[in-house]
Amino acid sequence: MEAPSSHVTASFSDCDDSVSMEDAAPDADVEALRRLSDNLAAAFRSPDDFAFLADALVAVPGAPDLRVHRCVLSARSPFLRALFKRRAAAAGSSGGVEGNRLELRELLGDEVEVRYEALELVLDYLYSGRVRDLPKSACACVDEGGCAHVGCHPAVSFMAQVLFAASTFQVGELANLFQRHLLDFLDKVEVDNLPLILSVANLCNKSCVKLFERCMEMVVRSNLDMITLEKALPQDVIKQITDLRITLGLASPEDNGFPNKHVRRILRALDSDDVELVRMLLTEGQTNLDDAFALHYAVEHCDSKITTELLDIALADVNLRNPRGYTVLHIAAKRRDPKIVVSLLTKGARPSDFTFDGRKAVQISKRLTKHGDYFGNTEEGKPSPNDKLCIEILEQAERRDPQLGEASLSLALAGDCLRGKLLYLENRGNIHLHMV
């Protein structure tokens, strides 16, 4: 929103004293624009007070509907103007609020999961022309003592969501602002979050060329393996990465940086949930579960039952490190599935092991978990979020690393009430609990 230029040159005269309005005009213009911004923002921030004016709803799964005003959004976003115009033409009339209900997928597709808080910030910007304070609940992680909330997953994910939504809505100034913000802090972003940024920058296309190029360079030179990248990025981007790695001598032209065919056959069998086929492939003697890092792969990409079945084969080292220095439990902490975490702990996975950069499994899980998901109130009758449950399990396991046993298992499977009792007993040192 541009401030109108001021040509006020009048002055008030009283005897010999005169006060020029030229110096005061800019301040007055700024104040007028601030009031305009606040007034327009109130129409969005106070939906109950302005409900009689709202003529459309944006439905976000698992969150309250957002009441909006088509005239404001159409004036600010070419994308939304075209969308509302098409819908009005198809409906034949403007219709009521419920008749103009927009599903989030209709607005932003399903290539990037844009959450309620990020969409709310973008819409608020369309009304006010200013960026509100970023919500701590959505863009700060749980590791309050050890993280600056710049490169952790919640911070990066939130900024990427805002960038994608702003770019989709064709709000160039907001997209540029968040692109610059990501560029400024890209060196501080944890390497596991780079594929997310690269994916969003690729989707934003021409509006994020600088971010795409810089992030591409960092991914190419990183220790991210091709299997991980292949799961997160489209094929055209994967080809660019492999070509650049080969050019720089970071990958072999023979395999493009991918595992050999015997390993890939095992991984494909895991993708198909076919553990029996995995057993058959192992009998061929061409590779084994550890050489294929099959347990790491299953924990990261497969259903929890596949991890359990692989553990039952008892041919994989549960504390093996992959080339990046992650144990299987570190990968499980990234996945944040309580069943998988407990399965590994009961098989002897060590929660005290550090990654090469000095993080334990519980810290990995904390860096991935949003502040609001962990500290927010859980509705009565609903289970706690998996993120929170995983952190509790890992913290409990760390407190008594040598003895995991049934208390950890019962903690994952019990309801909130029983889990609270288990934690209470654990804090008192009463860990000899037997679940019948």
CSV table of C-alpha atoms in Angstrom, one decimal:
chain,number,residue,atom,x,y,z
A,1,MET,CA,0.0,0.0,0.0
A,2,GLU,CA,1.6,3.2,-1.1
A,3,ALA,CA,1.3,6.5,0.8
A,4,PRO,CA,-0.2,9.2,-1.3
A,5,SER,CA,2.2,12.1,-1.9
A,6,SER,CA,1.5,15.3,-0.1
A,7,HIS,CA,1.6,18.7,-1.7
A,8,VAL,CA,0.4,20.6,1.3
A,9,THR,CA,2.4,23.8,1.5
A,10,ALA,CA,0.1,26.1,3.4
A,11,SER,CA,1.2,27.8,6.6
A,12,PHE,CA,-0.6,29.4,9.5
A,13,SER,CA,0.6,32.8,10.4
A,14,ASP,CA,0.4,34.6,13.8
A,15,CYS,CA,2.2,37.9,14.1
A,16,ASP,CA,5.8,37.1,13.3
A,17,ASP,CA,5.6,33.4,13.9
A,18,SER,CA,4.7,31.0,11.1
A,19,VAL,CA,4.4,27.2,11.2
A,20,SER,CA,5.1,25.3,7.9
A,21,MET,CA,2.9,22.3,7.2
A,22,GLU,CA,5.5,20.7,5.0
A,23,ASP,CA,7.3,19.0,7.9
A,24,ALA,CA,4.1,18.0,9.6
A,25,ALA,CA,2.5,16.6,6.5
A,26,PRO,CA,4.5,13.3,6.2
A,27,ASP,CA,3.8,12.5,9.9
A,28,ALA,CA,0.1,13.3,9.3
A,29,ASP,CA,0.1,11.1,6.2
A,30,VAL,CA,1.7,8.2,8.1
A,31,GLU,CA,-0.8,8.6,11.0
A,32,ALA,CA,-3.7,8.6,8.5
A,33,LEU,CA,-2.4,5.5,6.8
A,34,ARG,CA,-1.9,3.8,10.2
A,35,ARG,CA,-5.5,4.5,11.1
A,36,LEU,CA,-6.7,3.3,7.8
A,37,SER,CA,-4.7,0.1,8.2
A,38,ASP,CA,-6.1,-0.4,11.8
A,39,ASN,CA,-9.7,0.2,10.6
A,40,LEU,CA,-9.5,-2.2,7.7
A,41,ALA,CA,-7.7,-4.8,9.9
A,42,ALA,CA,-10.5,-4.6,12.5
A,43,ALA,CA,-12.9,-5.9,9.9
A,44,PHE,CA,-10.9,-9.1,9.7
A,45,ARG,CA,-9.6,-9.3,13.3
A,46,SER,CA,-13.0,-8.7,14.9
A,47,PRO,CA,-15.2,-11.0,12.8
A,48,ASP,CA,-18.1,-10.9,15.3
A,49,ASP,CA,-18.4,-7.2,15.1
A,50,PHE,CA,-18.3,-7.2,11.3
A,51,ALA,CA,-20.2,-10.4,10.6
A,52,PHE,CA,-23.0,-8.5,9.0
A,53,LEU,CA,-20.6,-7.3,6.3
A,54,ALA,CA,-18.7,-10.5,5.6
A,55,ASP,CA,-19.8,-12.1,2.3
A,56,ALA,CA,-17.5,-15.2,2.1
A,57,LEU,CA,-16.0,-17.9,4.3
A,58,VAL,CA,-12.6,-19.6,4.1
A,59,ALA,CA,-12.8,-23.1,5.5
A,60,VAL,CA,-9.6,-24.5,7.0
A,61,PRO,CA,-9.6,-28.2,8.2
A,62,GLY,CA,-9.6,-28.5,12.0
A,63,ALA,CA,-9.9,-24.7,12.6
A,64,PRO,CA,-12.7,-22.1,12.7
A,65,ASP,CA,-13.9,-20.6,9.4
A,66,LEU,CA,-12.4,-17.3,8.5
A,67,ARG,CA,-14.9,-14.6,7.6
A,68,VAL,CA,-13.7,-12.4,4.8
A,69,HIS,CA,-14.9,-9.6,2.5
A,70,ARG,CA,-14.6,-10.2,-1.2
A,71,CYS,CA,-14.2,-6.6,-2.1
A,72,VAL,CA,-11.2,-6.1,0.1
A,73,LEU,CA,-9.5,-9.4,-1.0
A,74,SER,CA,-10.3,-8.7,-4.7
A,75,ALA,CA,-8.8,-5.2,-4.5
A,76,ARG,CA,-5.6,-6.6,-2.9
A,77,SER,CA,-5.0,-9.9,-4.8
A,78,PRO,CA,-5.4,-10.4,-8.6
A,79,PHE,CA,-5.6,-14.2,-7.9
A,80,LEU,CA,-8.5,-13.8,-5.5
A,81,ARG,CA,-10.2,-11.2,-7.7
A,82,ALA,CA,-10.2,-13.7,-10.7
A,83,LEU,CA,-11.4,-16.5,-8.4
A,84,PHE,CA,-14.3,-14.5,-7.0
A,85,LYS,CA,-15.2,-13.3,-10.5
A,86,ARG,CA,-15.4,-16.9,-11.8
A,87,ARG,CA,-17.5,-18.0,-8.9
A,88,ALA,CA,-19.9,-15.1,-9.2
A,89,ALA,CA,-20.3,-15.8,-12.9
A,90,ALA,CA,-21.0,-19.5,-12.3
A,91,ALA,CA,-23.5,-18.7,-9.5
A,92,GLY,CA,-25.3,-16.0,-11.4
A,93,SER,CA,-25.6,-13.9,-8.3
A,94,SER,CA,-23.4,-12.8,-5.4
A,95,GLY,CA,-25.2,-15.2,-3.0
A,96,GLY,CA,-24.9,-15.3,0.8
A,97,VAL,CA,-22.0,-16.0,3.0
A,98,GLU,CA,-22.5,-19.8,3.1
A,99,GLY,CA,-22.9,-19.7,-0.7
A,100,ASN,CA,-19.4,-18.2,-0.9
A,101,ARG,CA,-17.7,-20.8,1.2
A,102,LEU,CA,-14.1,-21.4,0.0
A,103,GLU,CA,-12.3,-24.6,0.9
A,104,LEU,CA,-8.6,-24.2,1.5
A,105,ARG,CA,-7.7,-26.7,-1.2
A,106,GLU,CA,-9.6,-24.6,-3.7
A,107,LEU,CA,-7.5,-21.6,-2.8
A,108,LEU,CA,-4.0,-23.1,-2.5
A,109,GLY,CA,-4.2,-26.7,-3.8
A,110,ASP,CA,-2.6,-29.5,-1.9
A,111,GLU,CA,1.0,-29.3,-2.9
A,112,VAL,CA,1.9,-27.4,0.3
A,113,GLU,CA,0.0,-27.8,3.5
A,114,VAL,CA,-0.8,-24.2,4.6
A,115,ARG,CA,-2.0,-24.2,8.1
A,116,TYR,CA,-4.5,-21.8,9.7
A,117,GLU,CA,-2.0,-19.5,11.4
A,118,ALA,CA,-0.1,-18.9,8.2
A,119,LEU,CA,-3.2,-18.3,6.1
A,120,GLU,CA,-4.6,-15.9,8.8
A,121,LEU,CA,-1.4,-13.9,8.7
A,122,VAL,CA,-1.6,-13.5,4.9
A,123,LEU,CA,-5.2,-12.5,4.9
A,124,ASP,CA,-4.5,-10.1,7.7
A,125,TYR,CA,-1.8,-8.5,5.6
A,126,LEU,CA,-4.3,-8.1,2.7
A,127,TYR,CA,-6.5,-6.1,5.0
A,128,SER,CA,-3.9,-4.0,6.9
A,129,GLY,CA,-0.9,-3.8,4.6
A,130,ARG,CA,1.3,-4.7,7.6
A,131,VAL,CA,2.8,-8.0,8.8
A,132,ARG,CA,1.6,-8.9,12.3
A,133,ASP,CA,3.9,-10.4,14.9
A,134,LEU,CA,4.6,-14.0,14.0
A,135,PRO,CA,2.6,-16.4,16.3
A,136,LYS,CA,4.8,-18.2,18.7
A,137,SER,CA,2.5,-21.1,18.9
A,138,ALA,CA,3.0,-21.8,15.2
A,139,CYS,CA,6.6,-20.7,14.4
A,140,ALA,CA,8.6,-21.6,17.6
A,141,CYS,CA,9.6,-25.1,18.6
A,142,VAL,CA,9.6,-26.7,22.1
A,143,ASP,CA,13.4,-26.5,22.6
A,144,GLU,CA,13.1,-23.1,24.3
A,145,GLY,CA,16.6,-23.2,25.9
A,146,GLY,CA,18.6,-24.4,22.9
A,147,CYS,CA,16.9,-22.9,19.9
A,148,ALA,CA,16.7,-19.3,18.5
A,149,HIS,CA,13.6,-20.3,16.5
A,150,VAL,CA,15.3,-19.2,13.2
A,151,GLY,CA,16.2,-22.5,11.5
A,152,CYS,CA,14.0,-25.0,13.4
A,153,HIS,CA,11.2,-26.7,11.5
A,154,PRO,CA,8.2,-24.8,12.9
A,155,ALA,CA,9.9,-21.4,12.0
A,156,VAL,CA,11.0,-22.6,8.5
A,157,SER,CA,7.7,-24.3,7.8
A,158,PHE,CA,5.6,-21.3,8.8
A,159,MET,CA,7.7,-18.9,6.7
A,160,ALA,CA,7.5,-21.3,3.7
A,161,GLN,CA,3.7,-21.5,4.1
A,162,VAL,CA,3.3,-17.7,4.1
A,163,LEU,CA,5.7,-17.4,1.2
A,164,PHE,CA,3.7,-20.0,-0.8
A,165,ALA,CA,0.3,-18.5,0.0
A,166,ALA,CA,1.5,-14.9,-0.8
A,167,SER,CA,3.0,-16.1,-4.1
A,168,THR,CA,-0.2,-18.0,-5.0
A,169,PHE,CA,-2.3,-14.9,-4.2
A,170,GLN,CA,0.1,-12.8,-6.3
A,171,VAL,CA,0.9,-10.5,-3.4
A,172,GLY,CA,4.4,-9.7,-4.5
A,173,GLU,CA,5.5,-7.4,-1.7
A,174,LEU,CA,4.6,-10.0,1.0
A,175,ALA,CA,6.2,-12.9,-1.0
A,176,ASN,CA,9.4,-10.8,-1.5
A,177,LEU,CA,9.5,-10.0,2.2
A,178,PHE,CA,9.4,-13.6,3.3
A,179,GLN,CA,11.8,-14.7,0.5
A,180,ARG,CA,14.3,-12.1,1.8
A,181,HIS,CA,13.8,-13.3,5.4
A,182,LEU,CA,14.5,-16.9,4.4
A,183,LEU,CA,17.5,-15.8,2.4
A,184,ASP,CA,18.9,-13.9,5.4
A,185,PHE,CA,18.7,-16.9,7.6
A,186,LEU,CA,19.3,-19.7,5.2
A,187,ASP,CA,22.7,-20.5,6.6
A,188,LYS,CA,21.2,-21.1,10.0
A,189,VAL,CA,18.5,-23.4,8.7
A,190,GLU,CA,18.9,-27.0,9.8
A,191,VAL,CA,19.9,-29.1,6.8
A,192,ASP,CA,16.8,-31.4,7.1
A,193,ASN,CA,14.6,-28.3,6.4
A,194,LEU,CA,16.3,-27.4,3.2
A,195,PRO,CA,14.2,-29.7,0.9
A,196,LEU,CA,11.0,-28.0,2.2
A,197,ILE,CA,12.3,-24.5,1.3
A,198,LEU,CA,13.6,-25.8,-2.1
A,199,SER,CA,10.2,-27.4,-2.9
A,200,VAL,CA,8.2,-24.2,-2.0
A,201,ALA,CA,10.7,-22.0,-4.0
A,202,ASN,CA,10.3,-24.3,-7.0
A,203,LEU,CA,6.5,-24.0,-6.7
A,204,CYS,CA,6.7,-20.2,-6.5
A,205,ASN,CA,8.7,-20.3,-9.7
A,206,LYS,CA,9.7,-16.8,-11.0
A,207,SER,CA,8.9,-15.0,-7.7
A,208,CYS,CA,11.5,-17.0,-5.8
A,209,VAL,CA,14.4,-17.4,-8.2
A,210,LYS,CA,17.1,-16.2,-5.8
A,211,LEU,CA,15.8,-18.4,-3.0
A,212,PHE,CA,15.6,-21.4,-5.3
A,213,GLU,CA,19.2,-21.0,-6.6
A,214,ARG,CA,20.7,-20.4,-3.2
A,215,CYS,CA,18.9,-23.3,-1.6
A,216,MET,CA,19.7,-25.6,-4.6
A,217,GLU,CA,23.4,-24.9,-4.1
A,218,MET,CA,23.2,-25.7,-0.4
A,219,VAL,CA,21.2,-29.0,-1.0
A,220,VAL,CA,23.7,-30.1,-3.7
A,221,ARG,CA,26.6,-29.6,-1.3
A,222,SER,CA,24.8,-31.1,1.7
A,223,ASN,CA,25.0,-34.6,3.0
A,224,LEU,CA,21.3,-35.2,2.3
A,225,ASP,CA,21.0,-38.6,0.6
A,226,MET,CA,19.2,-39.0,-2.7
A,227,ILE,CA,16.6,-41.3,-1.3
A,228,THR,CA,15.5,-38.6,1.2
A,229,LEU,CA,15.5,-36.0,-1.5
A,230,GLU,CA,13.6,-38.2,-3.9
A,231,LYS,CA,10.8,-38.5,-1.4
A,232,ALA,CA,10.6,-34.7,-0.9
A,233,LEU,CA,11.2,-33.2,-4.3
A,234,PRO,CA,9.8,-33.5,-7.9
A,235,GLN,CA,11.8,-35.4,-10.5
A,236,ASP,CA,12.9,-32.3,-12.5
A,237,VAL,CA,14.5,-30.9,-9.3
A,238,ILE,CA,16.1,-34.2,-8.5
A,239,LYS,CA,17.6,-34.3,-11.9
A,240,GLN,CA,19.1,-30.8,-11.4
A,241,ILE,CA,20.6,-32.0,-8.1
A,242,THR,CA,22.1,-35.2,-9.5
A,243,ASP,CA,23.5,-33.4,-12.5
A,244,LEU,CA,25.2,-30.7,-10.3
A,245,ARG,CA,26.6,-33.3,-7.9
A,246,ILE,CA,28.1,-35.3,-10.8
A,247,THR,CA,29.5,-32.1,-12.3
A,248,LEU,CA,31.1,-31.2,-8.9
A,249,GLY,CA,32.4,-34.7,-8.4
A,250,LEU,CA,30.1,-35.3,-5.4
A,251,ALA,CA,28.3,-38.3,-7.1
A,252,SER,CA,29.2,-41.0,-9.5
A,253,PRO,CA,27.7,-41.0,-13.0
A,254,GLU,CA,27.2,-44.7,-12.7
A,255,ASP,CA,24.7,-44.5,-9.8
A,256,ASN,CA,23.8,-40.8,-9.6
A,257,GLY,CA,24.3,-41.0,-5.9
A,258,PHE,CA,21.6,-43.6,-5.4
A,259,PRO,CA,22.1,-47.0,-3.6
A,260,ASN,CA,22.9,-50.0,-5.6
A,261,LYS,CA,20.2,-52.2,-7.1
A,262,HIS,CA,20.2,-54.8,-4.4
A,263,VAL,CA,19.5,-52.1,-1.7
A,264,ARG,CA,16.9,-50.5,-3.8
A,265,ARG,CA,15.0,-53.8,-4.2
A,266,ILE,CA,14.8,-54.1,-0.4
A,267,LEU,CA,13.6,-50.5,-0.1
A,268,ARG,CA,11.0,-51.1,-2.8
A,269,ALA,CA,9.8,-54.2,-0.9
A,270,LEU,CA,9.4,-52.1,2.2
A,271,ASP,CA,7.5,-49.5,0.2
A,272,SER,CA,5.1,-52.3,-0.7
A,273,ASP,CA,4.8,-53.4,3.0
A,274,ASP,CA,6.1,-56.8,1.9
A,275,VAL,CA,8.4,-58.0,4.7
A,276,GLU,CA,8.3,-61.6,3.3
A,277,LEU,CA,9.9,-60.3,0.1
A,278,VAL,CA,12.5,-58.6,2.2
A,279,ARG,CA,13.3,-62.0,3.9
A,280,MET,CA,13.6,-63.6,0.4
A,281,LEU,CA,16.0,-60.9,-0.8
A,282,LEU,CA,18.1,-61.3,2.3
A,283,THR,CA,18.6,-65.0,1.6
A,284,GLU,CA,20.2,-64.1,-1.8
A,285,GLY,CA,23.1,-62.7,0.2
A,286,GLN,CA,23.7,-59.6,-1.9
A,287,THR,CA,23.1,-57.2,1.0
A,288,ASN,CA,21.8,-57.1,4.5
A,289,LEU,CA,19.4,-54.9,6.5
A,290,ASP,CA,22.3,-52.9,8.0
A,291,ASP,CA,24.1,-52.3,4.7
A,292,ALA,CA,20.7,-51.2,3.2
A,293,PHE,CA,19.9,-49.1,6.3
A,294,ALA,CA,16.6,-50.8,6.0
A,295,LEU,CA,15.4,-50.1,9.5
A,296,HIS,CA,16.2,-46.4,9.1
A,297,TYR,CA,14.2,-46.4,5.9
A,298,ALA,CA,11.2,-48.3,7.4
A,299,VAL,CA,11.1,-46.0,10.4
A,300,GLU,CA,11.1,-42.9,8.2
A,301,HIS,CA,8.8,-43.9,5.4
A,302,CYS,CA,6.7,-47.0,6.3
A,303,ASP,CA,3.8,-48.0,8.5
A,304,SER,CA,4.7,-48.7,12.1
A,305,LYS,CA,3.8,-52.4,11.7
A,306,ILE,CA,6.6,-52.7,9.1
A,307,THR,CA,9.1,-51.4,11.7
A,308,THR,CA,7.8,-53.9,14.2
A,309,GLU,CA,8.1,-56.8,11.7
A,310,LEU,CA,11.7,-55.8,10.8
A,311,LEU,CA,12.6,-55.7,14.5
A,312,ASP,CA,11.1,-59.1,14.9
A,313,ILE,CA,13.5,-60.5,12.2
A,314,ALA,CA,16.3,-59.5,14.6
A,315,LEU,CA,18.9,-59.0,11.9
A,316,ALA,CA,19.3,-55.3,12.2
A,317,ASP,CA,21.4,-53.2,14.6
A,318,VAL,CA,18.9,-51.0,16.3
A,319,ASN,CA,21.7,-48.5,17.3
A,320,LEU,CA,23.3,-48.4,13.8
A,321,ARG,CA,24.2,-45.0,12.5
A,322,ASN,CA,23.6,-44.0,8.9
A,323,PRO,CA,26.1,-42.0,6.9
A,324,ARG,CA,24.7,-38.8,8.3
A,325,GLY,CA,25.2,-40.0,11.9
A,326,TYR,CA,21.6,-40.7,12.7
A,327,THR,CA,20.6,-43.7,14.7
A,328,VAL,CA,17.3,-45.4,14.0
A,329,LEU,CA,15.9,-43.7,17.2
A,330,HIS,CA,17.0,-40.3,15.8
A,331,ILE,CA,15.0,-41.0,12.7
A,332,ALA,CA,12.0,-42.1,14.8
A,333,ALA,CA,12.2,-38.8,16.7
A,334,LYS,CA,11.9,-37.0,13.4
A,335,ARG,CA,8.9,-39.2,12.4
A,336,ARG,CA,7.2,-38.6,15.8
A,337,ASP,CA,5.1,-41.8,15.9
A,338,PRO,CA,4.9,-43.0,19.5
A,339,LYS,CA,4.4,-46.6,18.5
A,340,ILE,CA,7.6,-46.6,16.6
A,341,VAL,CA,9.6,-44.8,19.3
A,342,VAL,CA,8.4,-47.4,21.9
A,343,SER,CA,9.1,-50.3,19.6
A,344,LEU,CA,12.7,-49.2,19.3
A,345,LEU,CA,13.2,-48.4,23.0
A,346,THR,CA,11.9,-51.8,24.0
A,347,LYS,CA,14.4,-53.4,21.6
A,348,GLY,CA,17.3,-51.5,23.2
A,349,ALA,CA,17.6,-48.3,21.2
A,350,ARG,CA,19.7,-45.8,23.2
A,351,PRO,CA,18.0,-42.4,23.8
A,352,SER,CA,21.3,-40.9,25.1
A,353,ASP,CA,23.1,-41.3,21.7
A,354,PHE,CA,24.1,-38.0,20.0
A,355,THR,CA,24.0,-37.0,16.4
A,356,PHE,CA,27.2,-35.7,14.8
A,357,ASP,CA,26.0,-32.2,15.5
A,358,GLY,CA,25.3,-32.9,19.2
A,359,ARG,CA,21.6,-33.6,19.4
A,360,LYS,CA,19.8,-36.4,21.1
A,361,ALA,CA,16.5,-38.0,20.0
A,362,VAL,CA,14.5,-35.9,22.4
A,363,GLN,CA,16.1,-32.7,21.1
A,364,ILE,CA,15.4,-33.7,17.6
A,365,SER,CA,11.7,-34.2,18.4
A,366,LYS,CA,11.5,-30.9,20.3
A,367,ARG,CA,13.0,-29.0,17.4
A,368,LEU,CA,10.3,-30.4,15.1
A,369,THR,CA,7.3,-29.8,17.5
A,370,LYS,CA,5.4,-26.5,17.4
A,371,HIS,CA,5.1,-24.6,20.7
A,372,GLY,CA,1.3,-24.6,20.4
A,373,ASP,CA,1.1,-28.3,19.9
A,374,TYR,CA,3.1,-29.1,23.0
A,375,PHE,CA,2.0,-26.4,25.4
A,376,GLY,CA,-1.5,-25.8,24.1
A,377,ASN,CA,-4.6,-27.2,25.9
A,378,THR,CA,-5.8,-30.6,24.8
A,379,GLU,CA,-9.6,-30.8,24.5
A,380,GLU,CA,-11.2,-33.0,27.0
A,381,GLY,CA,-11.7,-36.5,25.7
A,382,LYS,CA,-9.1,-36.2,22.9
A,383,PRO,CA,-5.7,-37.8,23.1
A,384,SER,CA,-2.6,-35.7,23.3
A,385,PRO,CA,-0.8,-34.9,20.0
A,386,ASN,CA,1.7,-37.5,18.9
A,387,ASP,CA,4.5,-34.9,19.0
A,388,LYS,CA,3.9,-34.2,22.7
A,389,LEU,CA,3.6,-37.9,23.5
A,390,CYS,CA,6.9,-38.7,21.8
A,391,ILE,CA,8.7,-36.1,23.7
A,392,GLU,CA,7.3,-37.4,27.0
A,393,ILE,CA,8.3,-41.0,26.1
A,394,LEU,CA,11.9,-40.0,25.1
A,395,GLU,CA,12.3,-37.8,28.2
A,396,GLN,CA,11.1,-40.7,30.4
A,397,ALA,CA,13.4,-43.1,28.6
A,398,GLU,CA,16.4,-40.7,29.0
A,399,ARG,CA,15.8,-40.6,32.8
A,400,ARG,CA,16.4,-44.3,33.1
A,401,ASP,CA,18.2,-45.3,30.0
A,402,PRO,CA,19.3,-48.8,31.1
A,403,GLN,CA,15.8,-50.0,32.0
A,404,LEU,CA,13.1,-49.4,29.4
A,405,GLY,CA,10.7,-52.3,29.9
A,406,GLU,CA,7.0,-52.1,30.2
A,407,ALA,CA,6.5,-48.6,31.6
A,408,SER,CA,7.5,-47.0,28.3
A,409,LEU,CA,5.2,-49.3,26.4
A,410,SER,CA,2.3,-48.6,28.7
A,411,LEU,CA,3.0,-44.9,28.4
A,412,ALA,CA,2.6,-45.0,24.7
A,413,LEU,CA,-0.5,-47.1,24.7
A,414,ALA,CA,-2.4,-45.8,27.7
A,415,GLY,CA,-4.9,-42.9,27.8
A,416,ASP,CA,-4.1,-39.5,29.2
A,417,CYS,CA,-5.2,-40.4,32.7
A,418,LEU,CA,-3.1,-43.5,33.0
A,419,ARG,CA,-0.1,-41.8,31.3
A,420,GLY,CA,-0.2,-39.1,33.9
A,421,LYS,CA,-0.2,-41.7,36.6
A,422,LEU,CA,2.8,-43.4,35.1
A,423,LEU,CA,4.7,-40.2,34.8
A,424,TYR,CA,3.8,-39.4,38.4
A,425,LEU,CA,5.1,-42.8,39.6
A,426,GLU,CA,8.2,-42.3,37.5
A,427,ASN,CA,9.0,-39.0,39.1
A,428,ARG,CA,8.7,-40.7,42.5
A,429,GLY,CA,11.0,-43.5,41.4
A,430,ASN,CA,8.3,-46.1,41.4
A,431,ILE,CA,9.0,-47.7,38.1
A,432,HIS,CA,8.1,-51.3,38.9
A,433,LEU,CA,4.7,-51.0,37.2
A,434,HIS,CA,3.3,-54.2,35.6
A,435,MET,CA,0.5,-53.8,33.0
A,436,VAL,CA,-1.8,-56.8,33.2
